[in-house]
């Protein structure tokens, strides 16, 4: 039980006591009662809004309820002082021994410190990346990949069962283009002079080895054959080859999915028909005619009766067709069925999408609500594009890749950890610049370096202390003073940060927290530059050094735990 959950239980027990005494009515809804750090640290260590939240439904005055609740909380042995602020907020100041014990808790729980059961085993399907299988990963895919993977780790750490899923769009026109592009490289491998890649085909030379493999396997059998004889074969072989490339690229970032779902297989299994049947049975599909496009009507527009989903009943601005006039499925119709399939094996769904897909959010949310009768929570996290810079100048595109910067090249240049951490240094829906020079800069302005440097300092400290014959075991933590315990107060917020970040589905909060923790640690460390007695390692005072070693060990553990959620290694040395 963490510090915050422990005091939440204390507040709950105090409310039970007031209920038993008749001060509060029974069966009050306490779900909005919180225990958290006060906005102003000078007010205390913890604050609760219990009196503010419960006074009105209890038919009492917030200040009077706060007085009664404060009386119960003052009896707690861990509480040094209880005060009230405003119309009824209660602030608690804790005894210093509470923070000293928290150091032992952090070190004792190790990699499990901050782990939560808040998710209660609820299963969450997170679909992320899902790039078209038409080439290697590029930096346009990177941010969503990292955000999705870090969110998956965060939710697991917070007690959820997580399914990491990749949707393979292998049923659309883009894979036919891929097959034709591969056929061109196949003919090239047979010795044909193909010249410049024609407009409309994929120009990257990543298809060259695919064409060579097909030439070796089939010889010239399909060189002059009609498209109908080779299109399906070349499509399946090319998609399979591209998925190998994609999985290899994602592995460079430490990303591995549990499930790869095929759109082609989805349609072959008639999942869209099944979804349509469910919705028709609920009178949520009808055959109707769409309104003409707003503004000037195109000359070739004709009113055509189509099967329409009643998405306006779920907050969308218009009903949506699930089939085209030729009977094939619309993108929405196929996506609707795919989400229905995912909901069969998960309690909640999360999609990580590029910001350019924002316009489709409402219709998919409507479909999930309709198909699951509102039982499946569905969230979409939108991710803005990343602008690549080198020394402030835009990065030139790669001819080899086909006019884009490959993810593999970036990871090989700056490293997996730098890429992953940087992608989490801003909210996912905010624009981001990735400057190759700045992300490897050794400065406070570079969060990647600043957090890693804090962990390296902790490791260095323990190495030097061991050389001096000083160990943290059995340390007298009463030697830690007010400034040092202030760092413990911040460290103790990590479990709460995990739960709030998981509830908000925002893994970047972990990066922000680690930066703040590192800043406080560096500040305490740097105080020793001018005052030798403030150094973490004081050779002639083994007792104070042992206490500070314990403090540093706790900070290092939290940094490791936070970085693990982010998929970043905590380094022992900086080079």
PDB file of C-alpha atoms in Angstrom, residues 320-495:
ATOM      1  CA  UNK A 320     -22.340   6.847 -42.487  1.00  0.00           C
ATOM      2  CA  UNK A 321     -22.402   4.383 -45.409  1.00  0.00           C
ATOM      3  CA  UNK A 322     -20.868   0.989 -44.679  1.00  0.00           C
ATOM      4  CA  UNK A 323     -20.810  -0.133 -48.325  1.00  0.00           C
ATOM      5  CA  UNK A 324     -20.042   1.545 -51.634  1.00  0.00           C
ATOM      6  CA  UNK A 325     -22.439   1.547 -54.585  1.00  0.00           C
ATOM      7  CA  UNK A 326     -20.584  -1.472 -56.044  1.00  0.00           C
ATOM      8  CA  UNK A 327     -21.236  -3.456 -52.866  1.00  0.00           C
ATOM      9  CA  UNK A 328     -17.684  -3.381 -51.530  1.00  0.00           C
ATOM     10  CA  UNK A 329     -17.040  -2.204 -47.985  1.00  0.00           C
ATOM     11  CA  UNK A 330     -16.212   1.393 -47.252  1.00  0.00           C
ATOM     12  CA  UNK A 331     -13.201   2.130 -45.052  1.00  0.00           C
ATOM     13  CA  UNK A 332     -15.676   2.814 -42.255  1.00  0.00           C
ATOM     14  CA  UNK A 333     -17.518  -0.472 -42.830  1.00  0.00           C
ATOM     15  CA  UNK A 334     -14.293  -2.472 -42.580  1.00  0.00           C
ATOM     16  CA  UNK A 335     -13.039  -0.489 -39.572  1.00  0.00           C
ATOM     17  CA  UNK A 336     -16.364  -0.947 -37.834  1.00  0.00           C
ATOM     18  CA  UNK A 337     -16.068  -4.713 -38.161  1.00  0.00           C
ATOM     19  CA  UNK A 338     -12.440  -4.665 -37.025  1.00  0.00           C
ATOM     20  CA  UNK A 339     -13.309  -2.862 -33.794  1.00  0.00           C
ATOM     21  CA  UNK A 340     -16.176  -5.289 -33.247  1.00  0.00           C
ATOM     22  CA  UNK A 341     -13.652  -8.119 -33.525  1.00  0.00           C
ATOM     23  CA  UNK A 342     -11.273  -6.473 -31.040  1.00  0.00           C
ATOM     24  CA  UNK A 343     -14.090  -5.914 -28.547  1.00  0.00           C
ATOM     25  CA  UNK A 344     -14.763  -9.661 -28.478  1.00  0.00           C
ATOM     26  CA  UNK A 345     -11.505 -10.260 -26.578  1.00  0.00           C
ATOM     27  CA  UNK A 346     -11.003  -7.057 -24.560  1.00  0.00           C
ATOM     28  CA  UNK A 347     -12.935  -4.983 -22.037  1.00  0.00           C
ATOM     29  CA  UNK A 348     -11.563  -1.679 -23.315  1.00  0.00           C
ATOM     30  CA  UNK A 349     -10.112  -0.448 -26.616  1.00  0.00           C
ATOM     31  CA  UNK A 350      -7.536   2.255 -27.301  1.00  0.00           C
ATOM     32  CA  UNK A 351      -6.440   3.365 -30.769  1.00  0.00           C
ATOM     33  CA  UNK A 352      -3.312   5.455 -31.379  1.00  0.00           C
ATOM     34  CA  UNK A 353      -3.916   7.489 -34.541  1.00  0.00           C
ATOM     35  CA  UNK A 354      -2.161  10.215 -36.450  1.00  0.00           C
ATOM     36  CA  UNK A 355      -3.759  13.626 -36.005  1.00  0.00           C
ATOM     37  CA  UNK A 356      -4.788  13.578 -39.685  1.00  0.00           C
ATOM     38  CA  UNK A 357      -7.406  10.944 -38.755  1.00  0.00           C
ATOM     39  CA  UNK A 358      -9.186  13.211 -36.272  1.00  0.00           C
ATOM     40  CA  UNK A 359     -12.222  13.505 -38.558  1.00  0.00           C
ATOM     41  CA  UNK A 360     -13.034   9.811 -38.268  1.00  0.00           C
ATOM     42  CA  UNK A 361     -12.972   9.575 -34.478  1.00  0.00           C
ATOM     43  CA  UNK A 362     -16.666  10.237 -33.864  1.00  0.00           C
ATOM     44  CA  UNK A 363     -17.928   7.691 -36.372  1.00  0.00           C
ATOM     45  CA  UNK A 364     -15.751   4.870 -35.002  1.00  0.00           C
ATOM     46  CA  UNK A 365     -16.708   5.794 -31.446  1.00  0.00           C
ATOM     47  CA  UNK A 366     -20.336   5.640 -32.551  1.00  0.00           C
ATOM     48  CA  UNK A 367     -19.834   2.219 -34.127  1.00  0.00           C
ATOM     49  CA  UNK A 368     -18.144   0.763 -31.033  1.00  0.00           C
ATOM     50  CA  UNK A 369     -20.882   2.157 -28.787  1.00  0.00           C
ATOM     51  CA  UNK A 370     -23.557   0.628 -31.032  1.00  0.00           C
ATOM     52  CA  UNK A 371     -21.920  -2.764 -31.519  1.00  0.00           C
ATOM     53  CA  UNK A 372     -21.056  -3.262 -27.846  1.00  0.00           C
ATOM     54  CA  UNK A 373     -24.212  -1.564 -26.511  1.00  0.00           C
ATOM     55  CA  UNK A 374     -21.997   0.905 -24.660  1.00  0.00           C
ATOM     56  CA  UNK A 375     -20.249  -1.802 -22.631  1.00  0.00           C
ATOM     57  CA  UNK A 376     -16.774  -1.302 -24.124  1.00  0.00           C
ATOM     58  CA  UNK A 377     -14.818   1.838 -23.283  1.00  0.00           C
ATOM     59  CA  UNK A 378     -13.126   3.134 -26.428  1.00  0.00           C
ATOM     60  CA  UNK A 379     -10.558   5.935 -26.535  1.00  0.00           C
ATOM     61  CA  UNK A 380      -8.585   7.427 -29.399  1.00  0.00           C
ATOM     62  CA  UNK A 381      -5.244   9.106 -28.709  1.00  0.00           C
ATOM     63  CA  UNK A 382      -4.250  11.469 -31.508  1.00  0.00           C
ATOM     64  CA  UNK A 383      -0.555  11.935 -32.230  1.00  0.00           C
ATOM     65  CA  UNK A 384       0.868  14.936 -34.034  1.00  0.00           C
ATOM     66  CA  UNK A 385       3.622  14.626 -36.620  1.00  0.00           C
ATOM     67  CA  UNK A 386       7.295  15.141 -35.765  1.00  0.00           C
ATOM     68  CA  UNK A 387       9.403  17.673 -37.646  1.00  0.00           C
ATOM     69  CA  UNK A 388      12.970  16.446 -38.145  1.00  0.00           C
ATOM     70  CA  UNK A 389      15.744  19.014 -37.848  1.00  0.00           C
ATOM     71  CA  UNK A 390      19.517  18.983 -37.840  1.00  0.00           C
ATOM     72  CA  UNK A 391      20.945  22.049 -36.155  1.00  0.00           C
ATOM     73  CA  UNK A 392      17.659  23.854 -36.712  1.00  0.00           C
ATOM     74  CA  UNK A 393      17.455  23.020 -40.429  1.00  0.00           C
ATOM     75  CA  UNK A 394      14.928  20.553 -41.921  1.00  0.00           C
ATOM     76  CA  UNK A 395      16.388  17.106 -42.603  1.00  0.00           C
ATOM     77  CA  UNK A 396      16.636  16.071 -46.241  1.00  0.00           C
ATOM     78  CA  UNK A 397      14.656  13.064 -47.352  1.00  0.00           C
ATOM     79  CA  UNK A 398      16.183   9.688 -48.208  1.00  0.00           C
ATOM     80  CA  UNK A 399      16.294   8.680 -51.893  1.00  0.00           C
ATOM     81  CA  UNK A 400      16.995   5.099 -50.931  1.00  0.00           C
ATOM     82  CA  UNK A 401      13.823   4.841 -48.887  1.00  0.00           C
ATOM     83  CA  UNK A 402      11.664   6.611 -51.423  1.00  0.00           C
ATOM     84  CA  UNK A 403      11.554  10.193 -50.154  1.00  0.00           C
ATOM     85  CA  UNK A 404      11.238   9.595 -46.414  1.00  0.00           C
ATOM     86  CA  UNK A 405      13.519   9.296 -43.380  1.00  0.00           C
ATOM     87  CA  UNK A 406      13.609   5.732 -42.100  1.00  0.00           C
ATOM     88  CA  UNK A 407      13.085   4.983 -38.458  1.00  0.00           C
ATOM     89  CA  UNK A 408      16.000   2.545 -38.577  1.00  0.00           C
ATOM     90  CA  UNK A 409      18.455   5.225 -39.694  1.00  0.00           C
ATOM     91  CA  UNK A 410      17.384   7.563 -36.879  1.00  0.00           C
ATOM     92  CA  UNK A 411      17.608   4.861 -34.197  1.00  0.00           C
ATOM     93  CA  UNK A 412      21.047   3.821 -35.413  1.00  0.00           C
ATOM     94  CA  UNK A 413      22.260   7.416 -35.285  1.00  0.00           C
ATOM     95  CA  UNK A 414      21.028   8.553 -31.856  1.00  0.00           C
ATOM     96  CA  UNK A 415      19.969   5.309 -30.146  1.00  0.00           C
ATOM     97  CA  UNK A 416      16.706   3.678 -29.095  1.00  0.00           C
ATOM     98  CA  UNK A 417      16.578   5.301 -25.674  1.00  0.00           C
ATOM     99  CA  UNK A 418      17.020   8.827 -27.009  1.00  0.00           C
ATOM    100  CA  UNK A 419      14.271   8.309 -29.584  1.00  0.00           C
ATOM    101  CA  UNK A 420      11.817   6.795 -27.108  1.00  0.00           C
ATOM    102  CA  UNK A 421      12.376   9.316 -24.330  1.00  0.00           C
ATOM    103  CA  UNK A 422      12.230  12.284 -26.712  1.00  0.00           C
ATOM    104  CA  UNK A 423       8.911  11.128 -28.166  1.00  0.00           C
ATOM    105  CA  UNK A 424       7.433  11.291 -24.648  1.00  0.00           C
ATOM    106  CA  UNK A 425       8.685  14.758 -23.717  1.00  0.00           C
ATOM    107  CA  UNK A 426       5.529  16.446 -24.981  1.00  0.00           C
ATOM    108  CA  UNK A 427       1.836  15.639 -25.015  1.00  0.00           C
ATOM    109  CA  UNK A 428       1.083  13.378 -27.954  1.00  0.00           C
ATOM    110  CA  UNK A 429      -1.375  15.883 -29.459  1.00  0.00           C
ATOM    111  CA  UNK A 430       1.191  18.726 -29.427  1.00  0.00           C
ATOM    112  CA  UNK A 431       3.568  19.474 -32.304  1.00  0.00           C
ATOM    113  CA  UNK A 432       7.137  18.238 -31.821  1.00  0.00           C
ATOM    114  CA  UNK A 433      10.537  19.083 -33.260  1.00  0.00           C
ATOM    115  CA  UNK A 434      13.194  16.344 -33.216  1.00  0.00           C
ATOM    116  CA  UNK A 435      16.577  18.012 -33.654  1.00  0.00           C
ATOM    117  CA  UNK A 436      19.377  15.468 -34.053  1.00  0.00           C
ATOM    118  CA  UNK A 437      21.850  17.830 -32.379  1.00  0.00           C
ATOM    119  CA  UNK A 438      19.698  18.727 -29.368  1.00  0.00           C
ATOM    120  CA  UNK A 439      18.473  15.246 -28.469  1.00  0.00           C
ATOM    121  CA  UNK A 440      22.037  14.114 -27.745  1.00  0.00           C
ATOM    122  CA  UNK A 441      23.124  17.361 -26.113  1.00  0.00           C
ATOM    123  CA  UNK A 442      24.599  17.047 -22.606  1.00  0.00           C
ATOM    124  CA  UNK A 443      22.599  19.802 -20.928  1.00  0.00           C
ATOM    125  CA  UNK A 444      19.761  20.449 -18.509  1.00  0.00           C
ATOM    126  CA  UNK A 445      17.613  21.496 -21.476  1.00  0.00           C
ATOM    127  CA  UNK A 446      17.768  17.939 -22.819  1.00  0.00           C
ATOM    128  CA  UNK A 447      15.437  15.816 -20.627  1.00  0.00           C
ATOM    129  CA  UNK A 448      16.889  12.563 -21.968  1.00  0.00           C
ATOM    130  CA  UNK A 449      20.385  13.454 -20.774  1.00  0.00           C
ATOM    131  CA  UNK A 450      19.215  15.102 -17.551  1.00  0.00           C
ATOM    132  CA  UNK A 451      17.315  12.065 -16.261  1.00  0.00           C
ATOM    133  CA  UNK A 452      19.916   9.558 -17.407  1.00  0.00           C
ATOM    134  CA  UNK A 453      22.651  11.659 -15.800  1.00  0.00           C
ATOM    135  CA  UNK A 454      20.810  11.542 -12.455  1.00  0.00           C
ATOM    136  CA  UNK A 455      20.776   7.751 -12.577  1.00  0.00           C
ATOM    137  CA  UNK A 456      24.441   7.616 -13.620  1.00  0.00           C
ATOM    138  CA  UNK A 457      25.317   9.856 -10.653  1.00  0.00           C
ATOM    139  CA  UNK A 458      23.530   7.472  -8.278  1.00  0.00           C
ATOM    140  CA  UNK A 459      25.444   4.537  -9.735  1.00  0.00           C
ATOM    141  CA  UNK A 460      28.739   6.415  -9.531  1.00  0.00           C
ATOM    142  CA  UNK A 461      28.048   7.374  -5.917  1.00  0.00           C
ATOM    143  CA  UNK A 462      27.505   3.774  -4.849  1.00  0.00           C
ATOM    144  CA  UNK A 463      30.601   2.655  -6.713  1.00  0.00           C
ATOM    145  CA  UNK A 464      32.769   5.288  -4.994  1.00  0.00           C
ATOM    146  CA  UNK A 465      31.182   4.593  -1.589  1.00  0.00           C
ATOM    147  CA  UNK A 466      31.919   0.883  -1.956  1.00  0.00           C
ATOM    148  CA  UNK A 467      35.532   1.798  -2.688  1.00  0.00           C
ATOM    149  CA  UNK A 468      35.599   3.796   0.543  1.00  0.00           C
ATOM    150  CA  UNK A 469      34.095   0.895   2.493  1.00  0.00           C
ATOM    151  CA  UNK A 470      30.749   2.612   3.134  1.00  0.00           C
ATOM    152  CA  UNK A 471      27.418   0.812   2.617  1.00  0.00           C
ATOM    153  CA  UNK A 472      23.786   1.926   2.877  1.00  0.00           C
ATOM    154  CA  UNK A 473      22.638  -1.158   4.799  1.00  0.00           C
ATOM    155  CA  UNK A 474      21.577  -0.340   8.354  1.00  0.00           C
ATOM    156  CA  UNK A 475      21.803   3.403   7.736  1.00  0.00           C
ATOM    157  CA  UNK A 476      20.560   5.793  10.412  1.00  0.00           C
ATOM    158  CA  UNK A 477      18.035   7.768   8.354  1.00  0.00           C
ATOM    159  CA  UNK A 478      17.584  10.318  11.145  1.00  0.00           C
ATOM    160  CA  UNK A 479      20.756  11.884   9.740  1.00  0.00           C
ATOM    161  CA  UNK A 480      18.741  13.119   6.754  1.00  0.00           C
ATOM    162  CA  UNK A 481      17.673  16.733   7.105  1.00  0.00           C
ATOM    163  CA  UNK A 482      14.697  18.776   5.877  1.00  0.00           C
ATOM    164  CA  UNK A 483      16.084  19.417   2.375  1.00  0.00           C
ATOM    165  CA  UNK A 484      16.846  15.758   1.858  1.00  0.00           C
ATOM    166  CA  UNK A 485      13.442  14.651   3.094  1.00  0.00           C
ATOM    167  CA  UNK A 486      11.850  17.121   0.664  1.00  0.00           C
ATOM    168  CA  UNK A 487      13.306  14.972  -2.120  1.00  0.00           C
ATOM    169  CA  UNK A 488      11.679  11.908  -0.543  1.00  0.00           C
ATOM    170  CA  UNK A 489       8.330  13.723  -0.582  1.00  0.00           C
ATOM    171  CA  UNK A 490       8.619  14.113  -4.349  1.00  0.00           C
ATOM    172  CA  UNK A 491       9.855  10.542  -4.772  1.00  0.00           C
ATOM    173  CA  UNK A 492       6.842   9.208  -2.850  1.00  0.00           C
ATOM    174  CA  UNK A 493       4.522  10.661  -5.478  1.00  0.00           C
ATOM    175  CA  UNK A 494       5.642   8.114  -8.090  1.00  0.00           C
ATOM    176  CA  UNK A 495       2.912   5.520  -7.319  1.00  0.00           C
TER     177      UNK A 495
END
